[in-house]
Short mmCIF file of N, CA and C and ligand atoms in Angstrom, two decimals:
data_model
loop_
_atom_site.label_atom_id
_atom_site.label_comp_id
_atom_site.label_asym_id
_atom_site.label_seq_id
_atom_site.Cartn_x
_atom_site.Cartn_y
_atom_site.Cartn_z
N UNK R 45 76.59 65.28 -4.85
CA UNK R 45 75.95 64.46 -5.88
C UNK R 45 75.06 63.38 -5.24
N UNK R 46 74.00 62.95 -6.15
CA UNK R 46 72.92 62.26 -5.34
C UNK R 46 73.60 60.89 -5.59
N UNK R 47 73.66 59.92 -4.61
CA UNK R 47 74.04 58.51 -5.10
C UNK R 47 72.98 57.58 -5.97
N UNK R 48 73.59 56.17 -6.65
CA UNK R 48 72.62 55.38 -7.01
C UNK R 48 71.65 54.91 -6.19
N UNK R 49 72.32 54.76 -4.93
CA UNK R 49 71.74 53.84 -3.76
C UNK R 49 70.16 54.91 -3.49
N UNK R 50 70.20 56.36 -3.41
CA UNK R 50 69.56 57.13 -2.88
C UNK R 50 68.24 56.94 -4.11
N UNK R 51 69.17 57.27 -5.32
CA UNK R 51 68.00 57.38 -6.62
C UNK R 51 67.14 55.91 -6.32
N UNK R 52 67.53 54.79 -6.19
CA UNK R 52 67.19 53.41 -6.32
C UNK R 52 66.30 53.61 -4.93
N UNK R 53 66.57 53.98 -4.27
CA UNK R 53 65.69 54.15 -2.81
C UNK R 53 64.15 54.64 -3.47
N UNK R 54 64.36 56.00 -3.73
CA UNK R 54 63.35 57.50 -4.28
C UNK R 54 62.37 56.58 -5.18
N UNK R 55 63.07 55.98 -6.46
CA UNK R 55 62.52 54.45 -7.32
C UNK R 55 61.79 53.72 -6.43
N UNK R 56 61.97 52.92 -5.65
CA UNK R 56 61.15 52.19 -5.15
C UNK R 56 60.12 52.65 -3.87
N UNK R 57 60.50 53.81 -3.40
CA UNK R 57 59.77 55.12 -2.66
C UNK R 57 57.99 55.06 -3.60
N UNK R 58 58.76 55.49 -4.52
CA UNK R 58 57.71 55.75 -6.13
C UNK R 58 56.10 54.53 -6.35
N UNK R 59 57.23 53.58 -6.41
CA UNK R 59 56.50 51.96 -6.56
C UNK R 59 55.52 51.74 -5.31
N UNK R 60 56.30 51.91 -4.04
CA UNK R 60 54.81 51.80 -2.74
C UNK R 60 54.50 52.72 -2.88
N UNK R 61 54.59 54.16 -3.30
CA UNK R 61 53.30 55.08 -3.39
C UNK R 61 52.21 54.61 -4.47
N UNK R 62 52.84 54.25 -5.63
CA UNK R 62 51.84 53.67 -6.71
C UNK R 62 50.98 52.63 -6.06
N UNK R 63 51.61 51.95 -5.51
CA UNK R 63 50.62 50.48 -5.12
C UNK R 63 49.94 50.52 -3.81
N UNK R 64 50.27 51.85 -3.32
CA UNK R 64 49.74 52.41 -2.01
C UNK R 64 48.25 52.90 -2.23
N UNK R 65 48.43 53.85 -3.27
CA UNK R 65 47.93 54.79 -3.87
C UNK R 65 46.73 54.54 -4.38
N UNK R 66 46.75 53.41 -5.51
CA UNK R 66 46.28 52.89 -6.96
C UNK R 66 46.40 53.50 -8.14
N UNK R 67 45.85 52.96 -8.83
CA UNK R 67 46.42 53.03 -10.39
C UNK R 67 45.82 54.82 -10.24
N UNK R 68 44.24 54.68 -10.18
CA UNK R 68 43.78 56.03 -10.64
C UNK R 68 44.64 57.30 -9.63
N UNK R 69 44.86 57.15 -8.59
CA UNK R 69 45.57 58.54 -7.60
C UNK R 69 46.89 58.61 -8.60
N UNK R 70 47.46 57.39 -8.79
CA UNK R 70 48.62 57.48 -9.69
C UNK R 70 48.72 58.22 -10.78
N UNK R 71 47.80 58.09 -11.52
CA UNK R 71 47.92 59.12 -12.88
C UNK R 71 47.41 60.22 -12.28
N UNK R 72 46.68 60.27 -11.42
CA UNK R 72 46.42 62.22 -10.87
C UNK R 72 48.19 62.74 -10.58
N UNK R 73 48.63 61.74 -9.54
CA UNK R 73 50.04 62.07 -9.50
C UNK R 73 50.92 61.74 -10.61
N UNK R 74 50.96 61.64 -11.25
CA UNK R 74 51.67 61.90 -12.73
C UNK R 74 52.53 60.69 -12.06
N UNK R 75 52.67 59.63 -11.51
CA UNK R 75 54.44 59.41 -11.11
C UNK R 75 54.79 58.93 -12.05
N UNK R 76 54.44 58.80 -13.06
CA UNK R 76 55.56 57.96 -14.38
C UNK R 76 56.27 58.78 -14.48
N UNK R 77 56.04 60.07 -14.61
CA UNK R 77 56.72 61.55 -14.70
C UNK R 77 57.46 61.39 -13.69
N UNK R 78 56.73 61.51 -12.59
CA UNK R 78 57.69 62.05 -11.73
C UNK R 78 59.30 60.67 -11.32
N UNK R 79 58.99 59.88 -12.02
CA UNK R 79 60.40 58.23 -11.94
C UNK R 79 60.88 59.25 -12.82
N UNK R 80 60.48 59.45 -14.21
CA UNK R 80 61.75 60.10 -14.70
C UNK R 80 62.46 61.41 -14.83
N UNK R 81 61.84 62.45 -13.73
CA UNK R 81 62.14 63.44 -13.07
C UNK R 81 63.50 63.01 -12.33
N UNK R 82 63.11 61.95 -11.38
CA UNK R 82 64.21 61.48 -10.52
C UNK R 82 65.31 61.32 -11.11
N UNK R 83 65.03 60.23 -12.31
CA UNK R 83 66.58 59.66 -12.96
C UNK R 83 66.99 61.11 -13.61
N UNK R 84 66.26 62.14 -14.09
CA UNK R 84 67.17 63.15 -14.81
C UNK R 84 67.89 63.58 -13.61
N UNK R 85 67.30 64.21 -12.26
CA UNK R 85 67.37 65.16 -11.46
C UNK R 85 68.68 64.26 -10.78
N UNK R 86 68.99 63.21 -10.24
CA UNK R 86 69.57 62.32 -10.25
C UNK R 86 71.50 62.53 -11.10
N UNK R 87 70.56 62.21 -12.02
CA UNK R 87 72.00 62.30 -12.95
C UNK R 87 72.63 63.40 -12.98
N UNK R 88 72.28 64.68 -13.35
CA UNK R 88 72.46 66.14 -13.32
C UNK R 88 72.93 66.48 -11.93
N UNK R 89 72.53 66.32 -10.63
CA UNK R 89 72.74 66.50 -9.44
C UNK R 89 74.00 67.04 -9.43
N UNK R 90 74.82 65.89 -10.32
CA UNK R 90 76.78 66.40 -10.10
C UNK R 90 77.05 67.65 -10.53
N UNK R 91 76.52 68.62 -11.67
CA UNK R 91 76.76 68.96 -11.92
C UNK R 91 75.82 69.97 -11.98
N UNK R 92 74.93 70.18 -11.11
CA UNK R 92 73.79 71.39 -10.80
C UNK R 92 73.28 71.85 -9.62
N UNK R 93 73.67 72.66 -9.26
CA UNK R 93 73.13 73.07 -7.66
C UNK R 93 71.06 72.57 -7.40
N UNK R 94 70.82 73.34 -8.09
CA UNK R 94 69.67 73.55 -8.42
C UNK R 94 68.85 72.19 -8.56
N UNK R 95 69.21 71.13 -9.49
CA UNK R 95 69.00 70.06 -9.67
C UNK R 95 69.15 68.96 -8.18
N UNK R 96 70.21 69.37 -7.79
CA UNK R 96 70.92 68.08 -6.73
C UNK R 96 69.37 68.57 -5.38
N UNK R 97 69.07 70.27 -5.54
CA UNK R 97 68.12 70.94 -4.48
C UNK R 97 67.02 70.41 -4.83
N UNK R 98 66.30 70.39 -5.60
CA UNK R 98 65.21 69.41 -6.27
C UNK R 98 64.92 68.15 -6.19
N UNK R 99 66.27 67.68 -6.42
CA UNK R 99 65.92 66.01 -6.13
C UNK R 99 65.69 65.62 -4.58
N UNK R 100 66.49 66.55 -3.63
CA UNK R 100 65.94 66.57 -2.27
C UNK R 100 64.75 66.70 -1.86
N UNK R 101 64.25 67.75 -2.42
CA UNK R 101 63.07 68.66 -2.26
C UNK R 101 61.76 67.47 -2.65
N UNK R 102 62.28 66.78 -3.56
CA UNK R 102 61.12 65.83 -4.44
C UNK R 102 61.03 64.92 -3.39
N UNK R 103 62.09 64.30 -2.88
CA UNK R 103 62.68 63.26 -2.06
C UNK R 103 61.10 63.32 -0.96
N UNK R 104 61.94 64.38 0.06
CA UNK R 104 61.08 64.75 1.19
C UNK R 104 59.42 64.95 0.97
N UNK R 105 59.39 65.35 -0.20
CA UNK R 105 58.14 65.44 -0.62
C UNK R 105 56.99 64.36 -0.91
N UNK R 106 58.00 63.54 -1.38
CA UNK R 106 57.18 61.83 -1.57
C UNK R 106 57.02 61.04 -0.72
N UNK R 107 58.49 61.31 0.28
CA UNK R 107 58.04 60.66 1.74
C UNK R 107 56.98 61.04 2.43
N UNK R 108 56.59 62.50 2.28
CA UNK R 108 55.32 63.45 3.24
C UNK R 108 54.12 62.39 2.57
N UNK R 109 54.02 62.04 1.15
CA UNK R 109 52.66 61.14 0.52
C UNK R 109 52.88 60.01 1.33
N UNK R 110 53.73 59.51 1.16
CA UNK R 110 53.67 57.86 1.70
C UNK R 110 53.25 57.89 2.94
N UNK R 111 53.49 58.69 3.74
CA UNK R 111 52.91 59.17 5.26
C UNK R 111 51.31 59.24 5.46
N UNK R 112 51.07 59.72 4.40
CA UNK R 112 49.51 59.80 4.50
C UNK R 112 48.46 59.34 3.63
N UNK R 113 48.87 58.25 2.91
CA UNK R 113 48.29 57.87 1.59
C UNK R 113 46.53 57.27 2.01
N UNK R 114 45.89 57.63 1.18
CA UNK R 114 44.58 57.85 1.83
C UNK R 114 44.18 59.11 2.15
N UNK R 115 44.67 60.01 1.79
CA UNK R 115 43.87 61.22 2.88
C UNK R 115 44.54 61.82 2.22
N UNK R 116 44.95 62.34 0.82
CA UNK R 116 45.65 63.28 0.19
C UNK R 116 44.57 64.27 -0.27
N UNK R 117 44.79 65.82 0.23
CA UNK R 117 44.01 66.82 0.09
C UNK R 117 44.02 67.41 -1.48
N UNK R 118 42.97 68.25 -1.95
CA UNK R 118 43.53 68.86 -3.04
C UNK R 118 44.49 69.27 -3.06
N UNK R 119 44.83 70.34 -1.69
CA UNK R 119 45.87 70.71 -1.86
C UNK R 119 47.10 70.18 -1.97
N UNK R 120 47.41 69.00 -1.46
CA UNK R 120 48.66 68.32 -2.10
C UNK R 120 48.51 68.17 -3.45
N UNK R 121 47.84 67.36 -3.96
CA UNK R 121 47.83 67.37 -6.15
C UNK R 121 48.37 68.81 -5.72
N UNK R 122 48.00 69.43 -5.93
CA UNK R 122 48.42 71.39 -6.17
C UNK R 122 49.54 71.68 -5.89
N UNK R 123 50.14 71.31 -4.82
CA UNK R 123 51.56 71.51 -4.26
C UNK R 123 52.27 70.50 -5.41
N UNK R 124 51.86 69.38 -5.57
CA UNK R 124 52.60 68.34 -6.17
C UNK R 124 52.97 68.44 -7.60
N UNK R 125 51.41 69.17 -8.45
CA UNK R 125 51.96 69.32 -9.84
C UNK R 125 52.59 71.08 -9.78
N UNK R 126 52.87 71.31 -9.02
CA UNK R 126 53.30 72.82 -8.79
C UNK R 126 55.08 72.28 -8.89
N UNK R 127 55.22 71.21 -7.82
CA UNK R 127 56.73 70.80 -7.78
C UNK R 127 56.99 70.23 -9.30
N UNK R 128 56.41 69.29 -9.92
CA UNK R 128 56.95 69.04 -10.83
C UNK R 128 57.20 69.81 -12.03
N UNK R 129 56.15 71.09 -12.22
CA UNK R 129 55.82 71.89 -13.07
C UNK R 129 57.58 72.87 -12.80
N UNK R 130 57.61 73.44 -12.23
CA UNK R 130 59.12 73.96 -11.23
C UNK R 130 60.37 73.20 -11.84
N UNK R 131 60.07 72.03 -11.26
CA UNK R 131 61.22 71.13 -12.06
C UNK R 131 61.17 71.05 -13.07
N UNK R 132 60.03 70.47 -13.97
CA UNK R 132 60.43 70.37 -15.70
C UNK R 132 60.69 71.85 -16.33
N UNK R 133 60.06 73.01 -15.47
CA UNK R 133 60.68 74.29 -16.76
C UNK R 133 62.54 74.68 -16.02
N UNK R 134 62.90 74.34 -15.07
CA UNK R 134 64.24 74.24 -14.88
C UNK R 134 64.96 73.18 -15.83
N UNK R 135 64.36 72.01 -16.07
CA UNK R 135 65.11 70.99 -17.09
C UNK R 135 65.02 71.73 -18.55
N UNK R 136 63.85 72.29 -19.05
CA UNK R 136 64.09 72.78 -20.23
C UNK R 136 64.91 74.11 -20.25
N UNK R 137 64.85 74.87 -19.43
CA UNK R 137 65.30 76.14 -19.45
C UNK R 137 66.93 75.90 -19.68
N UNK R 138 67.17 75.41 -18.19
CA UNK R 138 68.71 75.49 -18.27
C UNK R 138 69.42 74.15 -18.60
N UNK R 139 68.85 72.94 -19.08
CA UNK R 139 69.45 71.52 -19.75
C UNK R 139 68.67 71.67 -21.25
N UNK R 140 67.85 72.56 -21.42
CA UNK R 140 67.37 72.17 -22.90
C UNK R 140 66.99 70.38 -23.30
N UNK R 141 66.05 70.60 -22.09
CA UNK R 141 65.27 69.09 -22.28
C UNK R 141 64.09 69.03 -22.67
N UNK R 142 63.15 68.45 -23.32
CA UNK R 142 61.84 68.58 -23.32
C UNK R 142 61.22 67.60 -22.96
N UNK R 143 59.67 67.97 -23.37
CA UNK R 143 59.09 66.84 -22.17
C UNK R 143 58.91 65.86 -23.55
N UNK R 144 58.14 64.78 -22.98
CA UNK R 144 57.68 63.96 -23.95
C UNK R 144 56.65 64.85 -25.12
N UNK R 145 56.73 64.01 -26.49
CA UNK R 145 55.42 64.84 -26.94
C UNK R 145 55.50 66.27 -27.08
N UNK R 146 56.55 67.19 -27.26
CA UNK R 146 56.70 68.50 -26.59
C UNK R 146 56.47 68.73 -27.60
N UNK R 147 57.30 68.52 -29.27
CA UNK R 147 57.08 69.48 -30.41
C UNK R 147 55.66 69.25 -31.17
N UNK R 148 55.10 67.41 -31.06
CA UNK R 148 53.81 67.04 -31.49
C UNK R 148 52.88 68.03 -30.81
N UNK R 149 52.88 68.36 -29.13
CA UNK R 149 51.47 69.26 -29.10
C UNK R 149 52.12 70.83 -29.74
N UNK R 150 52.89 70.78 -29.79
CA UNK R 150 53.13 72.60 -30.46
C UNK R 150 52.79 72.90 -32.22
N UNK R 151 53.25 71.32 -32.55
CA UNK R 151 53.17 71.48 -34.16
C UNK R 151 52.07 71.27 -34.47
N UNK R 152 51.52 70.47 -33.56
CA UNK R 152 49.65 70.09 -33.79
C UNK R 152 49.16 71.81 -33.68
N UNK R 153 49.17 72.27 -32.56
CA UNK R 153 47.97 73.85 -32.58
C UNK R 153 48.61 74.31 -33.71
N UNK R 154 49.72 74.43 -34.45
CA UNK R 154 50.36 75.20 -35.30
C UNK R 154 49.91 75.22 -36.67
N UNK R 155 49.82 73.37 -37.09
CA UNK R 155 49.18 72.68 -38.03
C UNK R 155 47.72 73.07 -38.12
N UNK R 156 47.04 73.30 -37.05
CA UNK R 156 45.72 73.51 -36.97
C UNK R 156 45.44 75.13 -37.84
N UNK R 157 46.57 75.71 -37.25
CA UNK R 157 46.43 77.23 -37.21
C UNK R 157 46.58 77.38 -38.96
N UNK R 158 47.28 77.13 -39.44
CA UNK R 158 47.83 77.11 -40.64
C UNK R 158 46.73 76.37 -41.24
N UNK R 159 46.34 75.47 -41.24
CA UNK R 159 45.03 74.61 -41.80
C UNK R 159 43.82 75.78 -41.94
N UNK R 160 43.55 76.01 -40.97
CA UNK R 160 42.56 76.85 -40.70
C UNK R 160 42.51 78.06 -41.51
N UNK R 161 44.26 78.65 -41.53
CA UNK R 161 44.10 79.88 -42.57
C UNK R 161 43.56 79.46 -44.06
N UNK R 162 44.64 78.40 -43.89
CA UNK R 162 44.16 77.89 -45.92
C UNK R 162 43.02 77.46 -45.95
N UNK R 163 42.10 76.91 -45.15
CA UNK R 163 40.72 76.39 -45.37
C UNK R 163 39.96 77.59 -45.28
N UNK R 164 40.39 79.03 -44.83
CA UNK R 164 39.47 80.34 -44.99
C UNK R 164 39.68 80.85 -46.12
N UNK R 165 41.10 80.23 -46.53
CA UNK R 165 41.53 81.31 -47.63
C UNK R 165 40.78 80.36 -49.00
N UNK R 166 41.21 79.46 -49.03
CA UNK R 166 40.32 78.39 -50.15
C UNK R 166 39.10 77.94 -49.84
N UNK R 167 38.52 78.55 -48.98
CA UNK R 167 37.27 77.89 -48.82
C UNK R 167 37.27 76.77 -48.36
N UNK R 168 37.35 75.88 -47.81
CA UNK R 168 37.22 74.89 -47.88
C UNK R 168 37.95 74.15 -46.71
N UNK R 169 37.58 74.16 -45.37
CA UNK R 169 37.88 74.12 -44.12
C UNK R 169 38.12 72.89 -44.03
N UNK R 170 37.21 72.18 -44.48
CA UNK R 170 37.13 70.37 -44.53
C UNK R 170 38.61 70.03 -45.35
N UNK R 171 39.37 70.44 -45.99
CA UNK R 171 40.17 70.43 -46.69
C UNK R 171 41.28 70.60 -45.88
N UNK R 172 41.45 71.65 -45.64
CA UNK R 172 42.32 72.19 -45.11
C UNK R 172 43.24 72.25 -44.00
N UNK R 173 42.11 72.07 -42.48
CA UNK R 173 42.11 71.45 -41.23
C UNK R 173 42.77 69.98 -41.06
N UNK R 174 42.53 69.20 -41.73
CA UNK R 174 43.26 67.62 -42.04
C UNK R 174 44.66 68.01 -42.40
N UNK R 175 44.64 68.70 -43.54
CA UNK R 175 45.99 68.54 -44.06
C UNK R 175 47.18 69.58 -42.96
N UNK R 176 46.59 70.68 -42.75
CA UNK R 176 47.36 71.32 -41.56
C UNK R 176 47.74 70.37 -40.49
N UNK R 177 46.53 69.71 -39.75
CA UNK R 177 47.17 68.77 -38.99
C UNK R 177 47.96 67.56 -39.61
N UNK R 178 47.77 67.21 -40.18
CA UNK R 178 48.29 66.46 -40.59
C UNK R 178 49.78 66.76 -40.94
N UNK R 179 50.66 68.13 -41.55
CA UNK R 179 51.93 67.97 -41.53
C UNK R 179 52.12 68.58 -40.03
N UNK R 180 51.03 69.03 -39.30
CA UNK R 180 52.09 69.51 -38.06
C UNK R 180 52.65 68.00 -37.18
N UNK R 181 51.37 67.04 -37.23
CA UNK R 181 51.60 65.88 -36.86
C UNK R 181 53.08 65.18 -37.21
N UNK R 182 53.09 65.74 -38.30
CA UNK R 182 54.22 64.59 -39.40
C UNK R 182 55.52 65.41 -38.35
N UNK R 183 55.56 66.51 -38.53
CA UNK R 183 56.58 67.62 -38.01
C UNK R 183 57.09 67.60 -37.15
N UNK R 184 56.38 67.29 -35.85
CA UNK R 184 56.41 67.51 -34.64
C UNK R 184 56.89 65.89 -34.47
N UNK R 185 56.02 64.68 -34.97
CA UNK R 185 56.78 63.60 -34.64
C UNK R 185 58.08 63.22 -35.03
N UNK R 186 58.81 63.84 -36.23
CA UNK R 186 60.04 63.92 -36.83
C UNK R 186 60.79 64.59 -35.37
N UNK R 187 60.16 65.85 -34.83
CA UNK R 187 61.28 66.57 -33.99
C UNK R 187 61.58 65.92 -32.71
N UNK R 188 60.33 65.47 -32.18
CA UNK R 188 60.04 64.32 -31.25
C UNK R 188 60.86 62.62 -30.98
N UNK R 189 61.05 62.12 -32.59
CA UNK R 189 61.62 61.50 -32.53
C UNK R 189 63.64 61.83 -32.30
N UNK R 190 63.80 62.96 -32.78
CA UNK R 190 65.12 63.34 -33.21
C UNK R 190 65.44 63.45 -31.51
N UNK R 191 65.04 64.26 -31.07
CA UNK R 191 65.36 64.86 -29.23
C UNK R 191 65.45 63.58 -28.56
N UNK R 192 64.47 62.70 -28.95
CA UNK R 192 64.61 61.51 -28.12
C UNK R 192 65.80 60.63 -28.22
N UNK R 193 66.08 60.22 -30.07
CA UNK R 193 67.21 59.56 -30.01
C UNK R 193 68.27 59.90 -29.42
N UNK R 194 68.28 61.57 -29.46
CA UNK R 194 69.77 62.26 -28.76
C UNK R 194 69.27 62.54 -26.75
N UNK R 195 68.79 61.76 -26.66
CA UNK R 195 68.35 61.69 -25.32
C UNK R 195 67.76 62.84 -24.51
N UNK R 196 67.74 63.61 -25.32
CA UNK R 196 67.31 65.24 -24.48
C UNK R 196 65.46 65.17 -24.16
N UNK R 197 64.49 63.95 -23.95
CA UNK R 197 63.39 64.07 -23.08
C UNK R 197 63.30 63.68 -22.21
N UNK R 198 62.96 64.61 -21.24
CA UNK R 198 62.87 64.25 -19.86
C UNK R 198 62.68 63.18 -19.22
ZN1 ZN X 142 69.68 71.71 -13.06
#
């Protein structure tokens, strides 16, 4: 199991890459994501092979940035949203977690889709398109909110 001391390390690992980094490399590197990658991967560790291998894997991986900050190739972003991409469909797959926002972008194309039929079928696209989005919006933030209160986003 991963300790606090280690997670709290990886955390502030995070923080000099951000301020290493700057704001803009930062959002290329997702790390808001990737802090709460840690605390899931972290917590789960006890009780997941897979997870406890990940949070290592992430570990070593962030140390390799801090090593070279300034001089990050495409190919790291690539390797990097490749690792996190890896990790979040292991959190949903086998913890049934989702990401932030997960059911809003699904209910949105859905809302759209459905809008779109009734605005072909009634004519009237301008009509239709709003109100589709509009309950997928409503939908998706209802499901969004529900996962969150019960803690299941990533
Ligand atoms: Zn796991």
């Amino acid at each position: 199991m991963v300790s606090h001391q280690t997670t709290d390390k990886l955390t502030k690992e995070i923080e000099d890459l951000r301020n290493s980094l700057g704001e803009k490399v930062s959002k290329k590197l997702d790390l808001d994501n990737c802090h709460q990658l840690i605390q899931r991967l972290g917590t789960l560790s006890s009780e997941c092979e897979t997870c406890y291998q990940s949070f290592n894997d992430l570990e070593s991986h962030l140390v390799q940035l801090l090593d070279k900050p300034g001089q990050l190739t495409k190919n790291d972003f690539k390797h990097h949203h490749q690792k996190i991409n890896n990790i979040s469909t292991h959190l949903m797959k086998k913890h049934k977690l989702v990401t932030k926002d997960y059911y809003l972008s699904i209910y949105m194309s859905c809302g759209l889709s459905i809008g779109l039929v009734f605005g072909l079928l009634f004519d009237n696209l301008a009509l239709g398109l709003p109100i589709g989005l509009g309950i997928g919006v409503t939908v998706g933030a209802i499901l969004d909110a529900d996962v969150k209160k019960k803690g299941r986003t990533i």
